[in-house]
mmCIF file of C-alpha atoms in Angstrom:
data_model
loop_
_atom_site.group_PDB
_atom_site.id
_atom_site.type_symbol
_atom_site.label_atom_id
_atom_site.label_comp_id
_atom_site.label_asym_id
_atom_site.label_seq_id
_atom_site.Cartn_x
_atom_site.Cartn_y
_atom_site.Cartn_z
ATOM 1 C CA MET A 693 -29.482 23.868 -15.594
ATOM 2 C CA ILE A 694 -28.258 22.898 -12.131
ATOM 3 C CA HIS A 695 -27.845 25.812 -9.785
ATOM 4 C CA GLU A 696 -24.216 26.718 -9.113
ATOM 5 C CA THR A 697 -24.668 26.159 -5.359
ATOM 6 C CA LEU A 698 -25.921 22.632 -5.919
ATOM 7 C CA LYS A 699 -23.061 21.938 -8.301
ATOM 8 C CA ARG A 700 -20.575 23.124 -5.683
ATOM 9 C CA LYS A 701 -22.124 20.988 -2.939
ATOM 10 C CA ILE A 702 -22.188 17.917 -5.159
ATOM 11 C CA GLY A 703 -18.532 18.458 -6.022
ATOM 12 C CA GLU A 704 -17.582 18.871 -2.371
ATOM 13 C CA ALA A 705 -19.476 15.744 -1.373
ATOM 14 C CA ARG A 706 -17.757 13.749 -4.101
ATOM 15 C CA GLY A 707 -14.334 14.951 -3.035
ATOM 16 C CA ALA A 708 -15.054 14.322 0.657
ATOM 17 C CA ARG A 709 -15.867 10.611 0.347
ATOM 18 C CA PRO A 710 -13.389 8.426 2.240
ATOM 19 C CA PRO A 711 -11.017 7.043 -0.418
ATOM 20 C CA LEU A 712 -9.502 4.295 1.745
ATOM 21 C CA ARG A 713 -10.738 2.302 4.687
ATOM 22 C CA ASP A 714 -7.556 2.802 6.733
ATOM 23 C CA PRO A 715 -5.154 5.237 4.995
ATOM 24 C CA ASN A 716 -2.500 5.160 7.717
ATOM 25 C CA PHE A 717 -2.387 1.363 7.771
ATOM 26 C CA VAL A 718 -2.212 1.230 3.955
ATOM 27 C CA SER A 719 0.625 3.794 3.957
ATOM 28 C CA ASP A 720 2.609 1.845 6.550
ATOM 29 C CA LEU A 721 2.143 -1.490 4.795
ATOM 30 C CA PHE A 722 2.894 0.102 1.418
ATOM 31 C CA ALA A 723 6.177 1.468 2.786
ATOM 32 C CA ARG A 724 7.218 -1.878 4.264
ATOM 33 C CA LEU A 725 6.390 -3.861 1.117
ATOM 34 C CA LEU A 726 8.183 -1.400 -1.162
ATOM 35 C CA GLU A 727 11.211 -1.244 1.125
ATOM 36 C CA GLU A 728 11.620 -5.010 1.066
ATOM 37 C CA ARG A 729 11.127 -5.108 -2.701
ATOM 38 C CA LEU A 730 13.718 -2.384 -3.374
ATOM 39 C CA ARG A 731 16.271 -3.953 -1.083
ATOM 40 C CA VAL A 732 16.175 -6.987 -3.353
ATOM 41 C CA SER A 733 16.019 -5.021 -6.620
ATOM 42 C CA PHE A 734 18.819 -2.638 -5.663
ATOM 43 C CA SER A 735 20.897 -5.173 -3.666
ATOM 44 C CA MET A 736 21.542 -2.514 -1.053
ATOM 45 C CA PRO A 737 20.003 -1.117 2.145
ATOM 46 C CA VAL A 738 17.022 1.119 1.379
ATOM 47 C CA GLY A 739 14.599 2.958 3.638
ATOM 48 C CA VAL A 740 11.075 3.894 2.530
ATOM 49 C CA ALA A 741 8.501 6.157 4.167
ATOM 50 C CA VAL A 742 5.009 6.834 2.819
ATOM 51 C CA GLU A 743 2.621 9.603 3.812
ATOM 52 C CA VAL A 744 -0.928 9.938 2.512
ATOM 53 C CA GLY A 745 -2.219 13.385 1.601
ATOM 54 C CA SER A 746 -5.696 14.854 1.385
ATOM 55 C CA ALA A 747 -8.073 14.523 -1.544
ATOM 56 C CA ALA A 748 -7.641 17.081 -4.330
ATOM 57 C CA LYS A 749 -8.395 17.604 -7.980
ATOM 58 C CA LEU A 750 -5.835 16.129 -10.357
ATOM 59 C CA SER A 751 -4.761 19.582 -11.540
ATOM 60 C CA GLU A 752 -4.081 20.652 -7.935
ATOM 61 C CA ALA A 753 -2.224 17.442 -7.117
ATOM 62 C CA LEU A 754 0.034 17.866 -10.152
ATOM 63 C CA LYS A 755 0.817 21.450 -9.141
ATOM 64 C CA THR A 756 1.738 20.264 -5.643
ATOM 65 C CA ALA A 757 4.050 17.667 -7.142
ATOM 66 C CA GLY A 758 5.988 20.431 -8.895
ATOM 67 C CA ALA A 759 7.471 19.953 -12.338
ATOM 68 C CA PRO A 760 8.876 16.413 -12.520
ATOM 69 C CA ALA A 761 11.133 15.354 -15.340
ATOM 70 C CA LEU A 762 9.027 12.299 -16.077
ATOM 71 C CA TYR A 763 5.516 11.030 -15.400
ATOM 72 C CA GLY A 764 4.770 7.334 -14.993
ATOM 73 C CA VAL A 765 1.236 6.482 -16.100
ATOM 74 C CA ALA A 766 -0.809 3.566 -14.766
ATOM 75 C CA GLU A 767 -4.127 2.597 -16.318
ATOM 76 C CA THR A 768 -7.215 0.671 -15.240
ATOM 77 C CA PRO A 769 -8.380 -2.475 -17.086
ATOM 78 C CA ALA A 770 -10.738 -0.212 -19.062
ATOM 79 C CA GLY A 771 -7.807 1.882 -20.296
ATOM 80 C CA ARG A 772 -8.572 4.919 -18.136
ATOM 81 C CA LEU A 773 -6.094 6.837 -15.999
ATOM 82 C CA GLY A 774 -5.388 4.783 -12.894
ATOM 83 C CA GLY A 775 -2.417 6.567 -11.363
ATOM 84 C CA VAL A 776 0.464 8.975 -11.938
ATOM 85 C CA LEU A 777 4.024 8.651 -10.650
ATOM 86 C CA THR A 778 6.147 11.814 -10.572
ATOM 87 C CA PHE A 779 9.856 11.237 -11.229
ATOM 88 C CA SER A 780 12.421 13.943 -10.634
ATOM 89 C CA ALA A 781 15.608 13.759 -12.686
ATOM 90 C CA PRO A 782 17.833 12.999 -9.635
ATOM 91 C CA LEU A 783 15.510 10.137 -8.628
ATOM 92 C CA VAL A 784 15.574 8.637 -12.127
ATOM 93 C CA HIS A 785 19.374 8.744 -12.264
ATOM 94 C CA ARG A 786 19.703 7.327 -8.730
ATOM 95 C CA VAL A 787 17.336 4.449 -9.505
ATOM 96 C CA VAL A 788 19.180 3.724 -12.760
ATOM 97 C CA ALA A 789 22.479 3.684 -10.860
ATOM 98 C CA ALA A 790 21.030 1.277 -8.285
ATOM 99 C CA MET A 791 19.529 -0.997 -10.948
ATOM 100 C CA THR A 792 22.754 -1.142 -12.963
ATOM 101 C CA GLY A 793 25.190 -1.220 -10.050
ATOM 102 C CA ALA A 794 26.793 2.071 -11.072
ATOM 103 C CA ALA A 795 28.461 4.193 -8.432
ATOM 104 C CA GLN A 796 26.646 7.158 -6.960
ATOM 105 C CA GLY A 797 27.376 10.323 -8.883
ATOM 106 C CA ALA A 798 28.185 8.470 -12.097
ATOM 107 C CA SER A 799 26.054 10.977 -13.994
ATOM 108 C CA ALA A 800 27.851 14.266 -14.551
ATOM 109 C CA ASP A 801 24.632 16.258 -14.233
ATOM 110 C CA PRO A 802 21.949 14.939 -11.839
ATOM 111 C CA GLU A 803 19.431 17.333 -13.447
ATOM 112 C CA ARG A 804 19.961 15.896 -16.924
ATOM 113 C CA MET A 805 16.614 15.079 -18.519
ATOM 114 C CA PRO A 806 15.968 11.308 -18.618
ATOM 115 C CA THR A 807 16.391 9.553 -21.944
ATOM 116 C CA ALA A 808 14.473 6.662 -23.509
ATOM 117 C CA ILE A 809 17.150 4.327 -22.123
ATOM 118 C CA ASP A 810 16.537 5.737 -18.622
ATOM 119 C CA GLU A 811 12.807 5.095 -19.056
ATOM 120 C CA ALA A 812 13.451 1.457 -19.961
ATOM 121 C CA LEU A 813 15.661 0.982 -16.903
ATOM 122 C CA VAL A 814 13.187 2.658 -14.530
ATOM 123 C CA HIS A 815 10.204 0.713 -15.884
ATOM 124 C CA GLY A 816 10.753 -2.149 -13.416
ATOM 125 C CA PHE A 817 10.914 0.304 -10.507
ATOM 126 C CA ALA A 818 7.563 1.800 -11.551
ATOM 127 C CA ASP A 819 6.082 -1.713 -11.726
ATOM 128 C CA ASP A 820 7.320 -2.382 -8.187
ATOM 129 C CA VAL A 821 5.688 0.774 -6.820
ATOM 130 C CA ILE A 822 2.314 -0.050 -8.390
ATOM 131 C CA ASP A 823 2.486 -3.707 -7.384
ATOM 132 C CA CYS A 824 3.366 -2.961 -3.749
ATOM 133 C CA PHE A 825 0.583 -0.386 -3.517
ATOM 134 C CA GLU A 826 -1.978 -2.913 -4.756
ATOM 135 C CA ARG A 827 -0.792 -5.507 -2.272
ATOM 136 C CA ALA A 828 -1.154 -2.950 0.527
ATOM 137 C CA VAL A 829 -4.700 -1.959 -0.479
ATOM 138 C CA ILE A 830 -6.394 -5.283 -1.147
ATOM 139 C CA SER A 831 -7.307 -7.574 1.732
ATOM 140 C CA GLY A 832 -7.500 -10.870 -0.144
ATOM 141 C CA PRO A 833 -5.315 -12.789 -2.592
ATOM 142 C CA ARG A 834 -4.108 -10.694 -5.508
ATOM 143 C CA PRO A 835 -4.197 -12.030 -9.087
ATOM 144 C CA GLU A 836 -0.829 -12.102 -10.823
ATOM 145 C CA ALA A 837 -2.087 -9.643 -13.443
ATOM 146 C CA GLY A 838 -3.197 -7.147 -10.813
ATOM 147 C CA VAL A 839 -6.610 -5.848 -9.838
ATOM 148 C CA ALA A 840 -7.086 -2.215 -10.809
ATOM 149 C CA LEU A 841 -3.748 -0.655 -11.806
ATOM 150 C CA PHE A 842 -1.378 -1.583 -14.616
ATOM 151 C CA PHE A 843 1.737 0.454 -15.355
ATOM 152 C CA ARG A 844 1.602 1.359 -19.040
ATOM 153 C CA ARG A 845 3.908 4.166 -20.153
ATOM 154 C CA PHE A 846 5.908 7.302 -19.444
ATOM 155 C CA ALA A 847 4.861 10.837 -20.363
ATOM 156 C CA ARG A 848 6.772 14.118 -20.523
ATOM 157 C CA ARG A 849 3.888 16.580 -20.192
ATOM 158 C CA ALA A 850 1.087 16.824 -17.633
ATOM 159 C CA SER A 851 -1.315 17.853 -20.389
ATOM 160 C CA SER A 852 -1.145 14.332 -21.835
ATOM 161 C CA LEU A 853 -2.319 12.625 -18.639
ATOM 162 C CA ALA A 854 -6.056 13.425 -18.591
ATOM 163 C CA GLU A 855 -8.571 15.393 -20.607
ATOM 164 C CA ALA A 856 -10.319 17.048 -17.620
ATOM 165 C CA PRO A 857 -7.847 17.284 -14.695
ATOM 166 C CA ASP A 858 -9.990 19.895 -12.899
ATOM 167 C CA ALA A 859 -12.877 17.413 -12.649
ATOM 168 C CA MET A 860 -10.948 14.348 -11.452
ATOM 169 C CA ASP A 861 -10.815 13.698 -7.683
ATOM 170 C CA THR A 862 -7.532 12.182 -6.526
ATOM 171 C CA ILE A 863 -5.498 11.295 -3.472
ATOM 172 C CA ALA A 864 -1.702 11.374 -3.382
ATOM 173 C CA PHE A 865 0.880 9.303 -1.543
ATOM 174 C CA ARG A 866 4.259 10.941 -0.944
ATOM 175 C CA ILE A 867 6.991 8.281 -1.113
ATOM 176 C CA GLU A 868 10.440 9.062 0.285
ATOM 177 C CA ILE A 869 13.312 6.716 -0.472
ATOM 178 C CA GLY A 870 16.554 6.835 1.473
ATOM 179 C CA PHE A 871 19.546 5.076 -0.040
ATOM 180 C CA ALA A 872 22.549 3.627 1.747
ATOM 181 C CA GLU A 873 24.661 6.737 1.396
ATOM 182 C CA GLU A 874 24.483 9.671 3.773
ATOM 183 C CA THR A 875 22.379 11.733 1.376
ATOM 184 C CA PRO A 876 18.906 13.285 1.739
ATOM 185 C CA PRO A 877 16.067 10.969 0.683
ATOM 186 C CA LEU A 878 14.539 11.363 -2.765
ATOM 187 C CA ALA A 879 10.771 11.618 -3.150
ATOM 188 C CA LEU A 880 8.062 10.900 -5.676
ATOM 189 C CA ASP A 881 4.270 11.098 -5.586
ATOM 190 C CA LEU A 882 1.771 8.409 -6.468
ATOM 191 C CA ILE A 883 -1.409 10.274 -7.470
ATOM 192 C CA LEU A 884 -4.515 8.088 -7.696
ATOM 193 C CA PRO A 885 -7.977 8.977 -9.021
ATOM 194 C CA LEU A 886 -10.631 8.002 -6.492
ATOM 195 C CA SER A 887 -12.469 6.219 -9.282
ATOM 196 C CA ALA A 888 -9.538 3.779 -9.525
ATOM 197 C CA LEU A 889 -9.745 3.040 -5.794
ATOM 198 C CA ASP A 890 -13.440 2.226 -6.247
ATOM 199 C CA LEU A 891 -12.362 -0.748 -8.352
ATOM 200 C CA TYR A 892 -10.863 -2.385 -5.261
ATOM 201 C CA ARG A 893 -14.134 -2.052 -3.383
ATOM 202 C CA ALA A 894 -16.035 -3.463 -6.343
ATOM 203 C CA ALA A 895 -13.635 -6.428 -6.497
ATOM 204 C CA GLU A 896 -14.166 -7.164 -2.802
ATOM 205 C CA LYS A 897 -17.951 -7.011 -3.156
ATOM 206 C CA ASP A 898 -17.811 -9.262 -6.207
ATOM 207 C CA ALA A 899 -15.682 -11.810 -4.328
ATOM 208 C CA ALA A 900 -18.124 -11.749 -1.415
ATOM 209 C CA ALA A 901 -21.107 -12.211 -3.727
ATOM 210 C CA ARG A 902 -19.517 -15.194 -5.475
ATOM 211 C CA ALA A 903 -18.495 -16.883 -2.216
ATOM 212 C CA PRO A 904 -20.627 -19.828 -0.980
ATOM 213 C CA LEU A 905 -23.220 -18.791 1.568
ATOM 214 C CA GLY A 906 -22.197 -21.422 4.092
ATOM 215 C CA ARG A 907 -24.545 -22.748 6.715
ATOM 216 C CA VAL A 908 -27.912 -21.225 5.831
ATOM 217 C CA ASN A 909 -30.516 -23.826 6.780
ATOM 218 C CA ALA A 910 -33.710 -22.322 5.423
ATOM 219 C CA SER A 911 -34.127 -21.046 1.902
ATOM 220 C CA GLY A 912 -35.070 -17.407 1.494
ATOM 221 C CA GLU A 913 -33.162 -16.213 4.571
ATOM 222 C CA ILE A 914 -31.758 -13.211 2.729
ATOM 223 C CA TRP A 915 -30.769 -11.341 5.864
ATOM 224 C CA ALA A 916 -28.944 -14.340 7.321
ATOM 225 C CA SER A 917 -27.162 -14.952 4.016
ATOM 226 C CA ALA A 918 -26.052 -11.342 3.816
ATOM 227 C CA MET A 919 -24.804 -11.384 7.406
ATOM 228 C CA LEU A 920 -22.841 -14.598 6.846
ATOM 229 C CA SER A 921 -21.314 -13.181 3.671
ATOM 230 C CA ALA A 922 -20.344 -9.990 5.497
ATOM 231 C CA ALA A 923 -18.862 -11.982 8.379
ATOM 232 C CA ARG A 924 -16.711 -14.059 6.028
ATOM 233 C CA THR A 925 -15.259 -10.954 4.409
ATOM 234 C CA ALA A 926 -14.689 -9.145 7.730
ATOM 235 C CA GLU A 927 -11.022 -8.299 8.137
ATOM 236 C CA TYR A 928 -8.636 -9.256 10.926
ATOM 237 C CA ARG A 929 -5.463 -7.238 11.103
ATOM 238 C CA PHE A 930 -2.674 -9.436 12.411
ATOM 239 C CA VAL A 931 0.296 -7.997 14.260
ATOM 240 C CA GLY A 932 3.550 -9.901 14.542
ATOM 241 C CA VAL A 933 5.291 -9.329 17.889
ATOM 242 C CA LEU A 934 8.976 -10.206 17.879
ATOM 243 C CA ALA A 935 9.610 -9.384 21.537
ATOM 244 C CA GLU A 936 8.229 -7.432 24.477
ATOM 245 C CA LEU A 937 10.257 -5.058 26.612
ATOM 246 C CA THR A 938 9.588 -3.428 29.965
ATOM 247 C CA LEU A 939 10.868 0.134 30.262
ATOM 248 C CA THR A 940 10.702 2.638 33.059
ATOM 249 C CA VAL A 941 9.024 6.010 32.618
ATOM 250 C CA GLU A 942 12.443 7.675 32.489
ATOM 251 C CA GLU A 943 13.638 5.276 29.792
ATOM 252 C CA VAL A 944 10.563 5.902 27.669
ATOM 253 C CA ALA A 945 10.922 9.666 28.051
ATOM 254 C CA ALA A 946 14.558 9.416 26.940
ATOM 255 C CA LEU A 947 13.771 7.662 23.663
ATOM 256 C CA ALA A 948 14.992 9.593 20.623
ATOM 257 C CA PRO A 949 16.198 8.901 17.084
ATOM 258 C CA GLY A 950 19.295 6.758 17.398
ATOM 259 C CA SER A 951 18.225 5.042 20.618
ATOM 260 C CA VAL A 952 18.911 1.299 20.641
ATOM 261 C CA LEU A 953 16.538 -1.200 22.235
ATOM 262 C CA LEU A 954 18.180 -4.572 22.760
ATOM 263 C CA LEU A 955 15.954 -7.555 21.992
ATOM 264 C CA PRO A 956 16.305 -10.957 23.662
ATOM 265 C CA GLU A 957 18.763 -13.294 21.969
ATOM 266 C CA GLU A 958 16.804 -16.003 20.140
ATOM 267 C CA ARG A 959 18.190 -18.198 17.396
ATOM 268 C CA LYS A 960 14.825 -18.859 15.754
ATOM 269 C CA LEU A 961 13.472 -15.318 16.127
ATOM 270 C CA GLU A 962 10.066 -16.539 17.276
ATOM 271 C CA VAL A 963 7.144 -14.232 16.523
ATOM 272 C CA SER A 964 3.723 -14.229 18.164
ATOM 273 C CA LEU A 965 0.696 -13.333 16.029
ATOM 274 C CA ARG A 966 -2.039 -11.319 17.675
ATOM 275 C CA VAL A 967 -5.262 -9.720 16.528
ATOM 276 C CA ASP A 968 -5.110 -5.943 16.475
ATOM 277 C CA ARG A 969 -7.823 -4.222 18.472
ATOM 278 C CA PRO A 970 -8.738 -0.560 19.045
ATOM 279 C CA GLY A 971 -7.079 -0.782 22.454
ATOM 280 C CA GLY A 972 -3.889 -2.283 21.053
ATOM 281 C CA VAL A 973 -2.380 -5.727 21.367
ATOM 282 C CA ALA A 974 -0.372 -5.360 24.568
ATOM 283 C CA GLY A 975 -1.244 -8.038 27.094
ATOM 284 C CA ARG A 976 -3.493 -9.940 24.702
ATOM 285 C CA GLY A 977 -3.199 -13.674 24.174
ATOM 286 C CA ASP A 978 -1.341 -15.064 21.193
ATOM 287 C CA LEU A 979 -3.390 -16.262 18.239
ATOM 288 C CA ALA A 980 -0.522 -18.356 16.881
ATOM 289 C CA ARG A 981 3.252 -18.506 16.925
ATOM 290 C CA GLY A 982 5.791 -18.613 14.135
ATOM 291 C CA ALA A 983 9.391 -18.058 13.105
ATOM 292 C CA LEU A 984 10.634 -14.931 11.331
ATOM 293 C CA GLY A 985 12.214 -15.525 7.952
ATOM 294 C CA ALA A 986 12.027 -14.595 4.280
ATOM 295 C CA ALA A 987 9.966 -15.825 1.329
ATOM 296 C CA GLU A 988 9.897 -14.572 -2.272
ATOM 297 C CA GLY A 989 12.169 -11.667 -1.409
ATOM 298 C CA ARG A 990 9.986 -10.404 1.453
ATOM 299 C CA ARG A 991 9.841 -10.801 5.209
ATOM 300 C CA ALA A 992 7.617 -13.707 6.255
ATOM 301 C CA VAL A 993 6.419 -15.570 9.330
ATOM 302 C CA LYS A 994 6.170 -19.365 9.150
ATOM 303 C CA ILE A 995 3.487 -20.689 11.494
ATOM 304 C CA THR A 996 4.982 -23.194 13.942
ATOM 305 C CA ALA A 997 2.129 -23.391 16.475
ATOM 306 C CA PRO A 998 -1.514 -23.434 15.249
ATOM 307 C CA PRO A 999 -4.196 -21.005 16.411
ATOM 308 C CA ALA A 1000 -5.948 -21.744 19.662
ATOM 309 C CA PRO A 1001 -8.783 -24.280 19.133
ATOM 310 C CA ALA A 1002 -11.296 -21.971 20.830
ATOM 311 C CA PHE A 1003 -10.545 -19.198 18.341
ATOM 312 C CA THR A 1004 -10.944 -21.518 15.346
ATOM 313 C CA GLU A 1005 -14.176 -23.008 16.676
ATOM 314 C CA ASN A 1006 -15.717 -19.545 16.981
ATOM 315 C CA LEU A 1007 -15.056 -18.954 13.271
ATOM 316 C CA LEU A 1008 -16.446 -22.246 11.963
ATOM 317 C CA PRO A 1009 -20.111 -21.099 11.783
ATOM 318 C CA TYR A 1010 -19.104 -18.402 9.293
ATOM 319 C CA THR A 1011 -16.993 -20.510 6.951
ATOM 320 C CA ALA A 1012 -18.241 -22.167 3.796
ATOM 321 C CA GLU A 1013 -18.978 -25.871 3.784
ATOM 322 C CA ASP A 1014 -16.705 -28.064 1.642
#
């Protein structure tokens, strides 16, 4: 029998593993993707903010989430628990009103327990949350059927979510949604088992292993092959810069919520693409240029000027031969 001290240390080590490569970046991208998606689904202005929490056991995460009126359950391809969405009654009714075009306050009692009809109407919203999260986490193209999470069903009781909630390590994302009206934002949690996040890492490794090795001249150069494979899957984080402003120290110190920064007037809304670096992108050369627009219901940048030839030439040794 394993000593209790060893069991505790093993449990702590398992819970302390980094669940995401860049949680803050994922949270920011998740918020932007979901905001754009909901603006189309709801046909109204919507603001979304996402904050990532610390790792915790599933039982603890559910207690922190309170007592929601409805749980949304996502599963992995193997049929295991992949994620939990916590829906309060006011959020369900507000989403239903937005999806159906009903006026705010159409429900007599915002605390009324959701019905089966409410579940059917909110199903698309739950799909959007899961889909936008996956697109924020993965670095490569995403299959239409998803990678690791599939929204499956709704549940009324926390006891029906998992058999051993005290043994399941999770991480939670708090999602706040502000609607057009002058009302406080409504929140829900997306609670994810760390085992589900491991599926994304496995998918990336599998894609790297199946990719052509590229320019490896001599057979048996395992180290060189591994390095080329790692280089091809290395990630660049692109930043789109719409405009640059020069402010005085006093102007920067005076910035506060509600401050307005006027951007230059440009008909085409040209955007410069730059590679993010630890020191930031200010003053760096442009990788490419494009025009700001929309595609498939989301913000997009259409490349109008190609990357600098020197940048492309530096990448050629690491690309696969046709």
